[in-house]
Amino acid sequence: MAGLPVLPWQPREALHSTGVSIEGSEHDPGVWIDWVVSGALRDAALRALEAGAYRRGGSEMHPAIRHSSTVKFAMMAAIAEILEAAGYRVERDADDYRPGELLVLEQQSGPTWRDPIGPPLAGLGGYMPGVRVRLTDGAYAGSITRVVEAWHTTSLDEPSDVYLVEHPQGTGELQVPATAVELAYEDN
């Protein structure tokens, strides 16, 4: 969901692709994640390695080797952080035979980005123009309408305290206090 390209399962289809490689089997406790750098960078680093353009221990190396490693490790750190923020348990360096890869285990319970928007957070920062709201007080209580404008009559550091909404009967606009509106959920 982060927008990173995911490579196909067949390695030969991904020879010149860049992206996330996901591999797992019934014998693994989770799935293995790896980042595949671009074909051009991969080829340049491989040519430098084959030519021995590095000193053992890493004190000197061709820029292609260094850049390939930097890209891979930066992407793996970012992927791990993204997965952990989404609630997954991630183990780094879980297997000596898979250096630099991530072992992604089960998703922990708790709130996620997929959760519906609702109390107590909905409206906490105020509703933006265009948002569907339900009027909860006054002559049009229960009507669903849209926010046209939001006003601050007290402090700009607080959420809006007055809304201008489309009139529920389609005849202009209606000014209502913020306490008289709530988010109109998609299923309503």
mmCIF file of C-alpha atoms in Angstrom:
data_model
loop_
_atom_site.group_PDB
_atom_site.id
_atom_site.type_symbol
_atom_site.label_atom_id
_atom_site.label_comp_id
_atom_site.label_asym_id
_atom_site.label_seq_id
_atom_site.Cartn_x
_atom_site.Cartn_y
_atom_site.Cartn_z
ATOM 1 C CA MET A 1 0.000 0.000 0.000
ATOM 2 C CA ALA A 2 3.040 2.271 0.206
ATOM 3 C CA GLY A 3 3.208 2.374 -3.599
ATOM 4 C CA LEU A 4 6.389 0.366 -4.043
ATOM 5 C CA PRO A 5 6.461 -1.945 -7.057
ATOM 6 C CA VAL A 6 6.201 -5.641 -6.174
ATOM 7 C CA LEU A 7 8.126 -7.980 -8.449
ATOM 8 C CA PRO A 8 6.511 -11.044 -10.027
ATOM 9 C CA TRP A 9 7.083 -14.454 -8.467
ATOM 10 C CA GLN A 10 9.123 -15.754 -11.371
ATOM 11 C CA PRO A 11 12.713 -14.390 -11.071
ATOM 12 C CA ARG A 12 13.344 -14.525 -14.837
ATOM 13 C CA GLU A 13 10.432 -12.101 -15.331
ATOM 14 C CA ALA A 14 12.126 -9.626 -12.987
ATOM 15 C CA LEU A 15 15.641 -9.616 -14.454
ATOM 16 C CA HIS A 16 15.559 -5.941 -15.341
ATOM 17 C CA SER A 17 12.960 -4.813 -12.815
ATOM 18 C CA THR A 18 13.251 -2.825 -9.634
ATOM 19 C CA GLY A 19 11.118 -3.340 -6.581
ATOM 20 C CA VAL A 20 10.129 -5.458 -3.632
ATOM 21 C CA SER A 21 10.713 -9.188 -3.833
ATOM 22 C CA ILE A 22 8.383 -11.255 -1.626
ATOM 23 C CA GLU A 23 9.116 -14.913 -1.053
ATOM 24 C CA GLY A 24 7.626 -17.444 1.302
ATOM 25 C CA SER A 25 6.866 -21.104 1.663
ATOM 26 C CA GLU A 26 4.946 -23.348 4.003
ATOM 27 C CA HIS A 27 8.226 -23.979 5.869
ATOM 28 C CA ASP A 28 8.865 -20.295 6.619
ATOM 29 C CA PRO A 29 7.387 -18.646 9.728
ATOM 30 C CA GLY A 30 6.522 -15.576 7.616
ATOM 31 C CA VAL A 31 7.491 -14.044 4.282
ATOM 32 C CA TRP A 32 10.905 -12.806 3.207
ATOM 33 C CA ILE A 33 11.181 -9.291 1.801
ATOM 34 C CA ASP A 34 14.093 -8.006 -0.245
ATOM 35 C CA TRP A 35 14.700 -4.882 -2.350
ATOM 36 C CA VAL A 36 15.988 -5.382 -5.885
ATOM 37 C CA VAL A 37 17.912 -2.377 -7.196
ATOM 38 C CA SER A 38 17.566 -1.325 -10.822
ATOM 39 C CA GLY A 39 19.038 -3.549 -13.505
ATOM 40 C CA ALA A 40 21.509 -0.869 -14.575
ATOM 41 C CA LEU A 41 22.829 -0.364 -11.025
ATOM 42 C CA ARG A 42 22.841 -4.105 -10.351
ATOM 43 C CA ASP A 43 24.829 -4.742 -13.562
ATOM 44 C CA ALA A 44 27.340 -1.971 -12.808
ATOM 45 C CA ALA A 45 27.908 -3.264 -9.258
ATOM 46 C CA LEU A 46 28.296 -6.839 -10.521
ATOM 47 C CA ARG A 47 30.860 -5.746 -13.155
ATOM 48 C CA ALA A 48 32.815 -3.903 -10.440
ATOM 49 C CA LEU A 49 32.710 -6.958 -8.151
ATOM 50 C CA GLU A 50 33.814 -9.283 -10.966
ATOM 51 C CA ALA A 51 36.724 -6.929 -11.748
ATOM 52 C CA GLY A 52 37.740 -6.939 -8.073
ATOM 53 C CA ALA A 53 37.206 -3.176 -7.767
ATOM 54 C CA TYR A 54 37.082 -3.263 -3.979
ATOM 55 C CA ARG A 55 39.401 -3.789 -1.013
ATOM 56 C CA ARG A 56 38.451 -6.536 1.434
ATOM 57 C CA GLY A 57 36.871 -5.024 4.528
ATOM 58 C CA GLY A 58 35.167 -2.327 2.475
ATOM 59 C CA SER A 59 37.663 0.518 2.992
ATOM 60 C CA GLU A 60 37.811 1.130 -0.770
ATOM 61 C CA MET A 61 35.342 0.172 -3.505
ATOM 62 C CA HIS A 62 34.000 1.264 -6.842
ATOM 63 C CA PRO A 63 31.109 3.778 -6.518
ATOM 64 C CA ALA A 64 28.683 1.321 -8.196
ATOM 65 C CA ILE A 65 29.194 -1.211 -5.385
ATOM 66 C CA ARG A 66 28.831 1.446 -2.707
ATOM 67 C CA HIS A 67 25.748 3.012 -4.292
ATOM 68 C CA SER A 68 24.053 -0.351 -4.832
ATOM 69 C CA SER A 69 24.568 -1.223 -1.157
ATOM 70 C CA THR A 70 23.413 2.210 -0.007
ATOM 71 C CA VAL A 71 20.214 2.007 -2.060
ATOM 72 C CA LYS A 72 19.419 -1.513 -0.876
ATOM 73 C CA PHE A 73 20.011 -0.802 2.814
ATOM 74 C CA ALA A 74 18.107 2.506 2.703
ATOM 75 C CA MET A 75 15.138 0.846 0.997
ATOM 76 C CA MET A 76 15.166 -2.099 3.405
ATOM 77 C CA ALA A 77 15.190 0.274 6.396
ATOM 78 C CA ALA A 78 12.278 2.231 4.889
ATOM 79 C CA ILE A 79 10.319 -0.950 4.106
ATOM 80 C CA ALA A 80 10.857 -2.244 7.652
ATOM 81 C CA GLU A 81 9.676 1.067 9.129
ATOM 82 C CA ILE A 82 6.589 1.110 6.880
ATOM 83 C CA LEU A 83 5.665 -2.480 7.750
ATOM 84 C CA GLU A 84 6.170 -1.890 11.478
ATOM 85 C CA ALA A 85 4.021 1.252 11.307
ATOM 86 C CA ALA A 86 1.313 -0.905 9.687
ATOM 87 C CA GLY A 87 1.495 -3.253 12.687
ATOM 88 C CA TYR A 88 3.634 -6.093 11.334
ATOM 89 C CA ARG A 89 6.356 -7.767 13.355
ATOM 90 C CA VAL A 90 9.577 -7.543 11.322
ATOM 91 C CA GLU A 91 12.841 -9.325 12.051
ATOM 92 C CA ARG A 92 16.060 -8.015 10.539
ATOM 93 C CA ASP A 93 18.984 -10.384 9.914
ATOM 94 C CA ALA A 94 16.839 -13.382 10.894
ATOM 95 C CA ASP A 95 18.833 -15.799 8.729
ATOM 96 C CA ASP A 96 22.567 -15.756 7.935
ATOM 97 C CA TYR A 97 21.761 -17.240 4.513
ATOM 98 C CA ARG A 98 19.509 -14.268 3.693
ATOM 99 C CA PRO A 99 21.671 -11.253 4.640
ATOM 100 C CA GLY A 100 19.901 -7.907 4.540
ATOM 101 C CA GLU A 101 16.460 -9.450 3.972
ATOM 102 C CA LEU A 102 13.500 -8.905 6.274
ATOM 103 C CA LEU A 103 11.399 -11.670 7.770
ATOM 104 C CA VAL A 104 7.856 -10.326 8.077
ATOM 105 C CA LEU A 105 5.715 -12.137 10.596
ATOM 106 C CA GLU A 106 2.114 -11.729 11.686
ATOM 107 C CA GLN A 107 0.324 -8.422 11.922
ATOM 108 C CA GLN A 108 -0.154 -7.317 15.496
ATOM 109 C CA SER A 109 -3.624 -6.421 16.697
ATOM 110 C CA GLY A 110 -4.508 -2.757 17.032
ATOM 111 C CA PRO A 111 -5.700 0.153 14.936
ATOM 112 C CA THR A 112 -4.679 0.303 11.279
ATOM 113 C CA TRP A 113 -4.894 2.802 8.426
ATOM 114 C CA ARG A 114 -7.843 0.791 7.070
ATOM 115 C CA ASP A 115 -10.021 1.450 10.129
ATOM 116 C CA PRO A 116 -13.180 3.450 9.483
ATOM 117 C CA ILE A 117 -13.128 7.095 10.462
ATOM 118 C CA GLY A 118 -15.352 7.711 13.413
ATOM 119 C CA PRO A 119 -15.529 8.792 17.017
ATOM 120 C CA PRO A 120 -13.544 9.861 18.865
ATOM 121 C CA LEU A 121 -11.273 11.182 16.079
ATOM 122 C CA ALA A 122 -13.797 12.251 13.400
ATOM 123 C CA GLY A 123 -14.160 16.028 13.548
ATOM 124 C CA LEU A 124 -11.407 16.447 16.126
ATOM 125 C CA GLY A 125 -9.537 18.784 13.764
ATOM 126 C CA GLY A 126 -12.681 20.147 12.109
ATOM 127 C CA TYR A 127 -14.348 19.174 8.836
ATOM 128 C CA MET A 128 -13.002 20.362 5.499
ATOM 129 C CA PRO A 129 -15.197 21.899 2.785
ATOM 130 C CA GLY A 130 -16.894 19.173 0.749
ATOM 131 C CA VAL A 131 -17.170 16.696 3.625
ATOM 132 C CA ARG A 132 -20.593 15.098 4.117
ATOM 133 C CA VAL A 133 -22.005 15.810 7.581
ATOM 134 C CA ARG A 134 -25.213 15.008 9.412
ATOM 135 C CA LEU A 135 -26.983 17.810 11.244
ATOM 136 C CA THR A 136 -27.612 16.737 14.836
ATOM 137 C CA ASP A 137 -29.559 19.715 16.160
ATOM 138 C CA GLY A 138 -32.061 22.285 15.001
ATOM 139 C CA ALA A 139 -34.916 22.217 12.494
ATOM 140 C CA TYR A 140 -32.974 20.016 10.053
ATOM 141 C CA ALA A 141 -31.599 17.479 12.577
ATOM 142 C CA GLY A 142 -30.902 14.155 10.834
ATOM 143 C CA SER A 143 -30.362 15.743 7.403
ATOM 144 C CA ILE A 144 -27.176 14.955 5.515
ATOM 145 C CA THR A 145 -25.476 17.839 3.750
ATOM 146 C CA ARG A 146 -21.980 19.093 2.789
ATOM 147 C CA VAL A 147 -19.674 21.608 4.432
ATOM 148 C CA VAL A 148 -19.190 24.735 2.291
ATOM 149 C CA GLU A 149 -16.960 26.719 4.663
ATOM 150 C CA ALA A 150 -15.534 26.417 8.155
ATOM 151 C CA TRP A 151 -15.063 29.448 10.432
ATOM 152 C CA HIS A 152 -13.066 30.166 13.526
ATOM 153 C CA THR A 153 -14.768 32.722 15.740
ATOM 154 C CA THR A 154 -12.529 32.089 18.747
ATOM 155 C CA SER A 155 -9.028 30.723 18.048
ATOM 156 C CA LEU A 156 -7.213 29.552 14.917
ATOM 157 C CA ASP A 157 -5.475 26.955 17.100
ATOM 158 C CA GLU A 158 -8.781 25.188 17.699
ATOM 159 C CA PRO A 159 -11.068 23.410 15.225
ATOM 160 C CA SER A 160 -13.715 25.421 13.422
ATOM 161 C CA ASP A 161 -16.641 26.341 15.644
ATOM 162 C CA VAL A 162 -19.097 27.417 12.931
ATOM 163 C CA TYR A 163 -19.885 25.753 9.598
ATOM 164 C CA LEU A 164 -21.613 27.012 6.507
ATOM 165 C CA VAL A 165 -23.324 23.972 4.975
ATOM 166 C CA GLU A 166 -25.463 23.373 1.905
ATOM 167 C CA HIS A 167 -29.099 23.861 2.875
ATOM 168 C CA PRO A 168 -30.706 20.410 3.292
ATOM 169 C CA GLN A 169 -33.590 21.477 1.049
ATOM 170 C CA GLY A 170 -31.223 22.662 -1.686
ATOM 171 C CA THR A 171 -32.114 26.352 -1.257
ATOM 172 C CA GLY A 172 -28.803 28.028 -0.522
ATOM 173 C CA GLU A 173 -26.696 27.622 2.592
ATOM 174 C CA LEU A 174 -27.202 27.296 6.331
ATOM 175 C CA GLN A 175 -24.946 28.441 9.162
ATOM 176 C CA VAL A 176 -24.681 25.940 12.029
ATOM 177 C CA PRO A 177 -22.524 25.619 15.159
ATOM 178 C CA ALA A 178 -19.833 22.934 15.080
ATOM 179 C CA THR A 179 -21.610 21.168 17.934
ATOM 180 C CA ALA A 180 -24.587 20.536 15.598
ATOM 181 C CA VAL A 181 -22.720 18.441 12.986
ATOM 182 C CA GLU A 182 -21.146 14.997 12.857
ATOM 183 C CA LEU A 183 -19.477 13.019 10.116
ATOM 184 C CA ALA A 184 -22.010 11.350 7.805
ATOM 185 C CA TYR A 185 -20.656 7.838 7.305
ATOM 186 C CA GLU A 186 -20.633 6.298 3.842
ATOM 187 C CA ASP A 187 -23.153 3.647 4.832
ATOM 188 C CA ASN A 188 -25.686 6.266 5.961
#
